[in-house]
Short mmCIF file of C-alpha atoms in Angstrom, two decimals:
data_model
loop_
_atom_site.label_atom_id
_atom_site.label_comp_id
_atom_site.label_asym_id
_atom_site.label_seq_id
_atom_site.Cartn_x
_atom_site.Cartn_y
_atom_site.Cartn_z
CA MET A 1 -0.65 30.64 17.14
CA THR A 2 -0.68 33.77 19.37
CA ARG A 3 2.16 34.64 21.78
CA ARG A 4 2.53 37.35 24.32
CA SER A 5 4.71 40.34 23.86
CA ASN A 6 7.56 38.92 25.98
CA GLY A 7 8.19 36.45 23.21
CA TRP A 8 8.47 39.40 20.89
CA ARG A 9 11.00 41.00 23.30
CA SER A 10 12.98 37.81 23.40
CA ALA A 11 13.04 37.68 19.56
CA ALA A 12 13.95 41.38 19.41
CA ALA A 13 16.87 40.76 21.97
CA LEU A 14 18.10 37.71 19.99
CA ALA A 15 18.07 39.97 16.78
CA ALA A 16 20.02 42.66 18.55
CA ALA A 17 22.71 40.19 19.78
CA VAL A 18 23.02 38.95 16.28
CA LEU A 19 23.66 42.45 15.02
CA LEU A 20 26.19 43.16 17.74
CA LEU A 21 28.15 39.93 16.72
CA SER A 22 27.97 40.82 13.08
CA GLY A 23 29.70 44.26 13.50
CA CYS A 24 28.89 47.63 14.97
CA ALA A 25 28.60 49.05 11.53
CA ALA A 26 25.11 47.51 11.51
CA ILE A 27 23.96 49.95 14.23
CA PRO A 28 23.43 53.57 13.17
CA SER A 29 25.45 55.92 15.41
CA THR A 30 23.79 59.15 14.10
CA GLY A 31 20.38 60.33 13.10
CA PRO A 32 17.26 62.11 14.25
CA VAL A 33 15.49 61.10 17.53
CA GLN A 34 12.56 58.78 16.89
CA PRO A 35 9.43 58.94 19.04
CA GLY A 36 8.66 55.81 21.08
CA LEU A 37 5.34 54.13 21.71
CA THR A 38 2.57 56.70 22.52
CA ASN A 39 0.34 54.11 23.78
CA LEU A 40 1.96 51.91 26.47
CA GLN A 41 -0.79 49.24 26.03
CA GLN A 42 0.73 48.28 22.68
CA ALA A 43 3.74 46.76 24.71
CA ASP A 44 1.21 44.12 26.03
CA GLN A 45 -0.67 43.30 22.96
CA THR A 46 -0.57 39.93 21.50
CA TRP A 47 0.58 39.20 18.02
CA GLN A 48 -0.49 36.40 15.79
CA ASN A 49 1.83 34.15 13.90
CA ILE A 50 0.60 33.14 10.40
CA PRO A 51 1.22 29.46 9.75
CA SER A 52 2.57 28.05 6.53
CA GLY A 53 0.27 26.68 3.87
CA PRO A 54 0.61 23.06 2.59
CA SER A 55 3.96 22.00 1.28
CA PRO A 56 4.32 20.37 -2.28
CA GLY A 57 4.14 16.52 -2.15
CA ALA A 58 2.77 16.54 1.39
CA SER A 59 1.28 13.32 2.61
CA GLN A 60 -2.31 12.88 3.89
CA LYS A 61 -0.93 12.82 7.43
CA ASP A 62 1.05 15.92 6.83
CA VAL A 63 -1.81 17.74 5.27
CA VAL A 64 -4.03 16.98 8.21
CA ARG A 65 -1.48 18.16 10.79
CA GLY A 66 -0.73 21.17 8.80
CA PHE A 67 -4.48 22.01 8.48
CA VAL A 68 -5.01 21.65 12.41
CA GLU A 69 -1.89 23.81 13.05
CA ALA A 70 -2.99 26.42 10.54
CA ALA A 71 -6.55 26.68 12.14
CA SER A 72 -4.84 28.17 15.19
CA SER A 73 -4.88 31.41 12.98
CA SER A 74 -8.14 33.20 12.43
CA SER A 75 -6.68 35.82 10.22
CA GLU A 76 -8.81 36.55 7.15
CA ASP A 77 -11.37 34.01 8.21
CA TYR A 78 -8.93 31.13 8.60
CA ALA A 79 -7.44 31.74 5.15
CA VAL A 80 -4.37 29.65 5.48
CA ALA A 81 -6.28 26.75 6.96
CA ARG A 82 -8.63 26.77 3.97
CA GLU A 83 -5.56 26.24 1.71
CA PHE A 84 -5.41 22.74 2.91
CA LEU A 85 -9.01 22.18 1.79
CA ALA A 86 -10.23 21.15 -1.64
CA PRO A 87 -11.61 24.30 -3.59
CA GLU A 88 -15.26 22.94 -3.52
CA TYR A 89 -15.06 22.27 0.30
CA ALA A 90 -13.12 25.36 1.35
CA GLY A 91 -16.16 27.49 1.55
CA GLN A 92 -18.26 24.93 3.30
CA TRP A 93 -16.04 24.29 6.19
CA ASP A 94 -17.23 26.23 9.29
CA PRO A 95 -14.54 26.93 11.89
CA HIS A 96 -16.99 28.85 14.04
CA LEU A 97 -18.95 25.92 15.33
CA GLY A 98 -16.72 25.36 18.44
CA VAL A 99 -13.35 24.38 19.66
CA LEU A 100 -12.21 20.94 20.75
CA ILE A 101 -9.33 21.39 23.23
CA ASP A 102 -6.91 18.44 23.61
CA ASP A 103 -3.65 17.61 25.15
CA GLY A 104 -1.71 17.87 22.05
CA SER A 105 -0.86 14.21 21.43
CA ARG A 106 -2.59 13.33 18.10
CA PRO A 107 -1.82 9.94 16.67
CA TYR A 108 -2.82 9.56 13.12
CA ARG A 109 -3.93 6.40 11.15
CA ALA A 110 -5.00 5.83 7.56
CA ASP A 111 -8.46 4.65 6.91
CA GLY A 112 -8.40 3.33 3.49
CA GLU A 113 -6.75 5.08 0.57
CA THR A 114 -8.58 8.42 0.77
CA ALA A 115 -9.36 8.98 4.38
CA GLY A 116 -7.65 9.09 7.79
CA VAL A 117 -8.39 9.46 11.41
CA LEU A 118 -6.82 11.75 14.20
CA SER A 119 -7.35 10.51 17.70
CA LEU A 120 -7.64 13.18 20.26
CA ALA A 121 -7.32 13.10 24.05
CA ALA A 122 -9.91 15.73 24.59
CA VAL A 123 -10.04 17.71 27.83
CA ALA A 124 -12.79 20.29 27.01
CA LYS A 125 -14.79 21.86 24.30
CA VAL A 126 -16.24 25.29 23.60
CA ASP A 127 -19.52 25.38 21.67
CA GLU A 128 -20.44 28.00 19.04
CA THR A 129 -21.90 30.33 21.82
CA GLY A 130 -18.66 30.47 23.83
CA ILE A 131 -19.72 28.11 26.49
CA MET A 132 -16.99 25.94 27.80
CA LEU A 133 -17.97 22.27 28.61
CA PRO A 134 -15.74 19.57 30.17
CA VAL A 135 -15.06 16.34 28.51
CA GLN A 136 -15.09 13.37 30.76
CA PRO A 137 -11.96 11.21 30.76
CA GLY A 138 -12.47 8.11 28.47
CA PRO A 139 -11.77 6.78 25.17
CA THR A 140 -10.18 9.07 22.53
CA THR A 141 -12.18 11.29 20.26
CA ASP A 142 -11.73 10.23 16.72
CA MET A 143 -11.82 12.86 13.88
CA ARG A 144 -12.30 11.62 10.42
CA PHE A 145 -10.77 13.39 7.39
CA GLU A 146 -11.36 12.64 3.64
CA PHE A 147 -9.09 13.58 0.85
CA GLU A 148 -9.03 14.07 -2.89
CA GLN A 149 -6.28 14.90 -5.34
CA VAL A 150 -6.09 18.51 -6.60
CA GLY A 151 -3.45 19.27 -9.17
CA GLY A 152 -1.58 16.24 -8.10
CA GLU A 153 -1.70 17.34 -4.34
CA TRP A 154 -3.68 15.96 -1.55
CA ARG A 155 -6.33 18.17 -0.15
CA ILE A 156 -9.11 17.66 2.50
CA SER A 157 -12.56 17.15 1.04
CA SER A 158 -14.24 16.49 4.47
CA ALA A 159 -13.36 17.59 7.91
CA PRO A 160 -15.14 18.03 11.24
CA ALA A 161 -16.60 21.53 11.86
CA GLY A 162 -14.85 23.77 14.24
CA ILE A 163 -11.26 23.75 15.11
CA ILE A 164 -8.77 21.69 17.25
CA LEU A 165 -6.41 23.42 19.63
CA ASP A 166 -4.11 22.12 22.41
CA SER A 167 -4.73 23.37 25.83
CA THR A 168 -1.61 25.75 25.66
CA THR A 169 -2.50 27.32 22.39
CA PHE A 170 -6.06 27.60 23.37
CA THR A 171 -5.34 29.67 26.55
CA SER A 172 -2.99 31.97 24.73
CA ILE A 173 -5.49 32.99 21.96
CA TRP A 174 -8.92 32.61 23.79
CA SER A 175 -10.04 34.23 27.02
CA PRO A 176 -13.09 34.05 29.21
CA ARG A 177 -15.26 37.21 29.37
CA GLN A 178 -18.35 37.93 31.54
CA LEU A 179 -21.54 38.78 29.68
CA TYR A 180 -24.17 40.45 32.12
CA PHE A 181 -27.89 39.80 31.93
CA VAL A 182 -30.64 41.10 34.32
CA GLY A 183 -31.39 38.78 37.15
CA PRO A 184 -33.57 38.58 40.19
CA GLY A 185 -33.94 41.76 42.33
CA GLY A 186 -32.75 43.87 39.41
CA MET A 187 -29.20 42.69 39.77
CA LEU A 188 -26.86 41.93 36.88
CA VAL A 189 -25.96 38.33 36.59
CA PRO A 190 -22.58 37.24 34.84
CA ASP A 191 -22.71 34.69 32.12
CA THR A 192 -19.08 33.36 31.37
CA ARG A 193 -18.26 32.89 27.77
CA TRP A 194 -14.97 32.24 25.87
CA PHE A 195 -13.95 34.53 22.96
CA LEU A 196 -11.14 34.71 20.47
CA ASN A 197 -8.66 37.45 21.33
CA ARG A 198 -8.71 39.59 18.11
CA SER A 199 -9.57 43.04 17.11
CA SER A 200 -13.38 42.18 16.49
CA LEU A 201 -13.69 41.22 20.20
CA PRO A 202 -16.13 44.15 20.88
CA THR A 203 -18.31 43.17 18.13
CA ALA A 204 -18.32 39.43 19.30
CA ILE A 205 -19.40 40.55 22.81
CA VAL A 206 -22.13 42.83 21.66
CA SER A 207 -23.50 40.16 19.29
CA ALA A 208 -23.51 37.74 22.11
CA LEU A 209 -25.43 40.07 24.25
CA LEU A 210 -27.99 40.48 21.39
CA ALA A 211 -28.21 36.72 21.17
CA GLY A 212 -29.40 36.49 24.70
CA PRO A 213 -28.39 34.49 27.78
CA SER A 214 -27.17 30.88 27.62
CA ASP A 215 -29.67 27.92 28.02
CA ARG A 216 -28.44 27.37 31.63
CA LEU A 217 -29.67 30.87 32.58
CA ARG A 218 -32.30 31.64 30.13
CA GLU A 219 -35.28 30.76 32.42
CA SER A 220 -33.93 32.97 35.33
CA VAL A 221 -32.36 35.93 33.73
CA HIS A 222 -33.48 38.25 30.89
CA SER A 223 -31.96 40.92 28.58
CA GLY A 224 -32.98 44.51 28.17
CA PHE A 225 -32.54 44.05 24.29
CA PRO A 226 -36.03 43.61 22.71
CA SER A 227 -36.29 40.61 20.58
CA GLY A 228 -35.05 41.38 16.95
CA THR A 229 -32.62 44.14 17.93
CA ALA A 230 -29.51 43.92 15.84
CA LEU A 231 -26.38 45.85 14.73
CA VAL A 232 -26.97 48.18 12.00
CA SER A 233 -23.69 47.44 10.30
CA ASN A 234 -22.79 44.09 11.94
CA THR A 235 -19.67 45.62 13.42
CA VAL A 236 -18.72 47.69 16.51
CA PRO A 237 -15.82 49.95 15.49
CA VAL A 238 -13.57 51.46 18.24
CA VAL A 239 -11.93 54.87 17.64
CA ASP A 240 -9.76 56.37 20.21
CA GLY A 241 -10.90 53.97 22.96
CA LYS A 242 -14.64 54.70 22.24
CA ALA A 243 -16.96 51.89 20.86
CA ARG A 244 -19.66 53.06 18.44
CA ILE A 245 -22.60 50.72 19.06
CA ASP A 246 -25.29 51.49 16.32
CA LEU A 247 -28.43 49.32 16.87
CA THR A 248 -31.70 48.96 14.85
CA GLY A 249 -34.72 50.88 15.96
CA THR A 250 -36.18 47.73 17.62
CA LEU A 251 -34.18 48.84 20.68
CA LEU A 252 -36.66 51.61 21.42
CA GLN A 253 -39.67 49.31 21.72
CA GLY A 254 -38.65 48.30 25.17
CA GLY A 255 -38.86 51.73 26.57
CA GLN A 256 -36.86 53.66 28.96
CA THR A 257 -36.45 50.73 31.54
CA ALA A 258 -35.12 48.44 28.86
CA LEU A 259 -32.71 51.03 27.55
CA SER A 260 -31.21 51.48 31.04
CA GLU A 261 -30.83 47.74 31.20
CA VAL A 262 -29.21 47.77 27.86
CA TYR A 263 -26.80 50.52 28.89
CA GLN A 264 -25.65 48.75 32.07
CA GLN A 265 -25.37 45.41 30.29
CA LEU A 266 -23.10 46.95 27.62
CA ARG A 267 -21.07 48.84 30.12
CA THR A 268 -20.27 45.94 32.34
CA SER A 269 -19.80 43.40 29.62
CA LEU A 270 -17.29 45.61 27.65
CA GLN A 271 -15.32 46.86 30.69
CA THR A 272 -12.72 44.07 30.53
CA VAL A 273 -11.80 44.81 26.78
CA ALA A 274 -8.44 46.35 26.78
CA ASP A 275 -8.80 48.92 24.09
CA VAL A 276 -12.29 50.08 24.97
CA ASN A 277 -12.74 52.68 27.72
CA GLY A 278 -16.37 53.74 26.87
CA PHE A 279 -18.99 53.50 24.26
CA ASP A 280 -21.69 55.70 22.43
CA LEU A 281 -24.99 54.21 21.75
CA TYR A 282 -26.82 54.86 18.53
CA VAL A 283 -30.29 53.88 17.16
CA ASP A 284 -30.32 53.88 13.42
CA GLY A 285 -27.54 56.35 13.38
CA VAL A 286 -28.94 58.76 16.08
CA GLN A 287 -27.10 58.94 19.33
CA THR A 288 -29.18 58.12 22.46
CA GLN A 289 -29.06 59.96 25.68
CA ILE A 290 -27.08 58.24 28.48
CA PRO A 291 -29.44 56.99 31.37
CA ALA A 292 -29.27 58.85 34.61
CA ASP A 293 -26.76 57.49 37.23
CA GLY A 294 -28.32 54.93 39.50
CA SER A 295 -30.92 53.85 36.84
CA GLY A 296 -30.99 50.31 35.58
CA PRO A 297 -29.88 47.12 37.19
CA GLY A 298 -27.06 47.20 39.72
CA VAL A 299 -23.99 44.98 40.19
CA LEU A 300 -23.08 43.22 43.37
CA SER A 301 -19.88 44.94 44.69
CA GLU A 302 -16.96 43.29 46.14
CA VAL A 303 -16.71 43.45 49.88
CA TYR A 304 -13.68 45.73 50.87
CA GLU A 305 -14.18 45.37 54.63
CA PRO A 306 -13.96 41.64 55.54
CA SER A 307 -15.76 40.53 58.88
CA VAL A 308 -13.66 38.98 61.41
CA LEU A 309 -13.86 37.47 64.93
CA VAL A 310 -11.21 38.85 67.18
CA ASP A 311 -10.89 37.92 70.92
CA GLY A 312 -14.52 37.30 71.31
CA ARG A 313 -15.53 40.49 69.43
CA PHE A 314 -17.09 40.66 65.92
CA GLY A 315 -16.23 43.46 63.63
CA THR A 316 -14.63 44.49 60.28
CA LEU A 317 -11.03 44.80 59.44
CA MET A 318 -9.90 47.79 57.32
CA ALA A 319 -6.38 48.73 56.57
CA GLY A 320 -5.30 46.70 59.38
CA ASP A 321 -7.58 48.33 61.91
CA PHE A 322 -10.41 46.48 63.74
CA LYS A 323 -13.69 48.12 64.10
CA GLU A 324 -16.16 46.42 66.29
CA SER A 325 -19.63 45.95 64.83
CA THR A 326 -22.90 46.88 66.62
CA GLY A 327 -26.33 45.45 66.52
CA PHE A 328 -27.40 41.75 66.49
CA VAL A 329 -23.98 40.76 65.32
CA GLU A 330 -22.48 41.62 68.89
CA THR A 331 -24.21 38.43 70.04
CA LEU A 332 -22.64 36.15 67.54
CA PRO A 333 -19.36 35.38 69.55
CA GLY A 334 -21.51 34.08 72.32
CA TYR A 335 -22.46 31.14 70.31
CA ASP A 336 -18.92 29.88 69.57
CA PRO A 337 -19.33 30.01 65.80
CA ASP A 338 -16.95 28.05 63.48
CA ALA A 339 -18.09 30.30 60.48
CA VAL A 340 -20.38 33.34 59.95
CA THR A 341 -21.84 34.49 56.72
CA LEU A 342 -23.38 37.95 56.50
CA SER A 343 -25.96 38.94 53.89
CA LEU A 344 -25.13 41.74 51.48
CA ASP A 345 -27.02 44.35 53.58
CA GLY A 346 -25.78 43.10 56.82
CA GLU A 347 -29.13 42.38 58.11
CA THR A 348 -28.95 38.68 58.29
CA ALA A 349 -26.33 36.23 59.47
CA ALA A 350 -25.95 32.37 59.00
CA MET A 351 -23.88 30.96 61.69
CA LEU A 352 -22.18 27.48 61.76
CA ASN A 353 -21.39 25.95 65.16
CA ASP A 354 -21.67 22.66 66.91
CA GLU A 355 -25.59 22.85 66.87
CA GLY A 356 -25.70 23.20 63.02
CA VAL A 357 -26.57 26.35 61.05
CA THR A 358 -28.52 29.05 62.79
CA ARG A 359 -30.10 32.15 61.06
CA VAL A 360 -29.65 35.22 63.17
CA ASP A 361 -31.07 38.83 62.68
CA ALA A 362 -32.41 41.61 64.66
CA ALA A 363 -35.53 39.72 65.44
CA GLY A 364 -33.62 36.73 67.05
CA ARG A 365 -32.23 33.48 65.97
CA VAL A 366 -33.48 30.11 64.76
CA LEU A 367 -31.78 26.84 64.04
CA VAL A 368 -32.48 26.18 60.30
CA ASP A 369 -30.37 22.99 59.66
CA ALA A 370 -29.18 20.64 62.48
CA ARG A 371 -27.55 18.15 60.10
CA ASP A 372 -24.16 16.79 60.81
CA GLY A 373 -21.04 17.64 58.83
CA LEU A 374 -22.45 20.88 57.27
CA ILE A 375 -19.98 23.12 55.48
CA GLU A 376 -20.08 27.23 55.77
CA PRO A 377 -23.43 28.40 54.95
CA GLY A 378 -24.48 30.90 52.44
CA VAL A 379 -26.86 33.91 52.61
CA ASP A 380 -28.26 35.16 49.25
CA VAL A 381 -29.47 38.74 48.39
CA PHE A 382 -32.95 37.98 49.74
CA GLY A 383 -31.81 36.75 53.03
CA TYR A 384 -32.47 32.93 52.34
CA VAL A 385 -29.89 30.55 53.99
CA TRP A 386 -28.42 27.87 51.74
CA THR A 387 -26.78 24.89 53.49
CA VAL A 388 -25.12 21.66 52.42
CA GLN A 389 -23.42 18.76 53.96
CA ARG A 390 -19.70 18.03 53.08
CA SER A 391 -20.42 14.31 52.50
CA THR A 392 -23.52 14.95 50.21
CA ALA A 393 -22.41 18.07 48.17
CA GLN A 394 -24.91 17.43 45.47
CA GLN A 395 -27.86 17.97 47.77
CA LEU A 396 -28.54 21.62 48.70
CA GLN A 397 -31.10 22.86 51.31
CA VAL A 398 -32.50 26.37 51.27
CA CYS A 399 -34.23 27.80 54.32
CA VAL A 400 -36.84 30.53 53.87
CA TRP A 401 -38.16 32.46 56.79
CA GLY A 402 -41.98 32.18 56.42
CA GLY A 403 -43.16 33.06 52.84
CA GLY A 404 -40.32 35.59 52.26
CA PRO A 405 -39.36 39.12 53.46
CA THR A 406 -43.17 40.03 54.16
CA ALA A 407 -44.09 37.00 55.94
CA ARG A 408 -40.91 37.19 58.04
CA ARG A 409 -41.87 40.73 59.25
CA ARG A 410 -45.14 39.19 60.58
CA GLY A 411 -43.08 36.58 62.59
CA SER A 412 -44.06 33.56 60.60
CA PRO A 413 -41.85 30.40 61.23
CA HIS A 414 -39.10 29.38 58.82
CA ARG A 415 -39.33 26.66 56.21
CA GLY A 416 -36.47 24.57 54.87
CA TRP A 417 -36.78 22.74 51.68
CA PRO A 418 -34.34 20.34 50.00
CA VAL A 419 -33.20 21.38 46.50
CA GLY A 420 -32.68 18.22 44.43
CA SER A 421 -29.44 18.21 42.34
CA PRO A 422 -29.34 18.29 39.59
CA TRP A 423 -32.23 20.83 39.28
CA ARG A 424 -33.70 23.21 36.85
CA CYS A 425 -36.61 25.76 37.38
CA ALA A 426 -38.14 28.48 35.40
CA SER A 427 -39.69 31.74 36.09
CA ARG A 428 -41.81 34.35 34.21
CA ARG A 429 -40.17 37.58 33.40
CA ARG A 430 -40.94 39.92 36.24
CA GLY A 431 -41.40 43.68 36.59
CA ARG A 432 -39.70 45.54 39.54
CA GLY A 433 -41.16 44.70 42.89
CA SER A 434 -42.11 41.05 41.98
CA PRO A 435 -40.93 38.19 44.10
CA PRO A 436 -37.49 36.93 43.15
CA SER A 437 -36.35 33.94 41.05
CA PHE A 438 -33.31 31.95 41.81
CA PRO A 439 -30.99 31.39 38.87
CA ALA A 440 -31.62 27.96 37.40
CA THR A 441 -28.76 25.45 37.21
CA PRO A 442 -28.19 23.49 33.90
CA ALA A 443 -29.66 20.10 34.93
CA ALA A 444 -32.37 17.70 34.63
CA ARG A 445 -35.08 17.92 37.29
CA CYS A 446 -36.39 19.72 40.25
CA SER A 447 -37.30 17.79 43.49
CA TRP A 448 -40.55 18.70 45.13
CA PRO A 449 -41.62 20.82 47.00
CA ALA A 450 -39.54 23.34 44.91
CA TRP A 451 -40.98 26.60 46.00
CA CYS A 452 -37.59 27.53 47.59
CA ALA A 453 -35.78 26.98 44.42
CA THR A 454 -37.65 29.25 41.93
CA ARG A 455 -40.42 31.59 42.59
CA THR A 456 -42.65 33.91 40.24
CA ALA A 457 -45.21 36.38 40.91
CA ARG A 458 -48.94 35.54 40.26
CA PRO A 459 -50.69 38.47 38.66
CA SER A 460 -53.63 38.33 40.90
CA PRO A 461 -53.56 40.80 43.85
CA ARG A 462 -55.00 38.29 46.20
CA ALA A 463 -52.07 35.82 45.65
CA ARG A 464 -49.51 36.77 48.09
CA ARG A 465 -47.72 33.56 47.94
CA PRO A 466 -45.32 32.74 45.08
CA THR A 467 -45.83 30.07 42.54
CA CYS A 468 -43.27 27.74 40.95
CA ARG A 469 -43.10 25.53 37.88
CA CYS A 470 -40.54 22.87 37.59
CA GLY A 471 -40.06 19.74 35.79
CA PRO A 472 -37.61 17.65 33.72
CA GLN A 473 -35.54 19.61 31.40
CA GLY A 474 -37.07 19.64 27.90
CA SER A 475 -40.54 18.48 29.14
CA PRO A 476 -43.78 20.23 29.79
CA TRP A 477 -43.88 21.76 33.29
CA THR A 478 -45.44 19.10 35.75
CA SER A 479 -47.07 21.44 38.06
CA ILE A 480 -47.96 25.11 38.89
CA GLY A 481 -49.20 25.97 42.34
CA SER A 482 -48.75 27.88 45.47
CA ALA A 483 -46.72 26.69 48.47
CA ARG A 484 -48.92 26.06 51.51
CA ARG A 485 -47.49 23.85 54.48
CA GLY A 486 -45.37 21.99 52.02
CA SER A 487 -48.20 20.84 49.94
CA TRP A 488 -49.18 21.95 46.28
CA ARG A 489 -52.63 23.22 45.18
#
């Protein structure tokens, strides 16, 4: 089990108190000055308690409970936990196939003379790729263990793969990290994964990047790493805060564009690792040149100047000072809005008032969704307006002005399409300048017409309209066509 350093401080204070009570002679009064911590980050580092191995004469129940407790320590590839296993099985058990998280109540019952069942009230699980999945409330999850005698002691001869942790222990030794992949419009898209907090965390993060995006994003984002790229030594050493990432020569097959994507993916994915403040990238032992600033995909920055509506004026608030905005947003207060959402570039606004949701820009305004009970709208990086009713939160609608940015400039009317939920769409990998693809959600089907949900570029120069391909997850695509007046051809 891992505990934070404040637990270490408490233990140190307790030890000091014991020394004081036992007599001042235990505390040296003379001697040389000793240097303190040179790296103050050490004060916040976690430490790992190594649990005890099996006790002589332990019952089957005690062996199971001891094994589950020992599996909270990953030290030396779960060496202590393997002590509870029969020698022939110790090398077969795989603790890396996921984590089952429960509430800590684990009633045990015997199942014959050489087996037992541990019942768990599971609350979540993490798969082998680090994706956390909820577990729906319901019957307990039964985990079966089998035993055999080894030298007169009970040992486990069969156990479920992966490890079992209560929620408190899990959150103390695992943490969520963001892996970044290249998404629509050349923007980096985060993919949340859970990792074990240990010194090999940089290796785990880089390895996960090499493995590619999760299934829920695989059809809508891509990685700059060419297929087959791997770590030369299967490790990412960190020396003086600098990670050395040495990849195989396959990396160069993607060209300079892919290399720029790789650099940005590594930089953003490693930025939250406490002991890493930079990295050097190598290809088969030869250091590569850092791409020029501004090259590669970008990251959506946090908005530091919130927009506010004050006394009938629309503007931004910075350090407590109000600055009135100019342009088309000056007209927004006149519509008595309940909520206003601005696009990232500030060129489009989605406004919610008594009429519904209205899209506003320099060219004018248009009511895009007049349904009752709408919540605050959203505007994505492409200027598309997303709306949803509070009463039907599983049904999204996206409103596109004409056929996209090009058609909008020609003054084409808007189109609104329902996006069935759950839905899943796929897109081809795009080059720069191709029409965008919205990230797919992990789900089962896409309702038609689905042009609004996911778009891909047709290679023909005559094809100005996007194409979309959607269908039930795991099945062949049901249609490929171009969107024209809501029909498919």
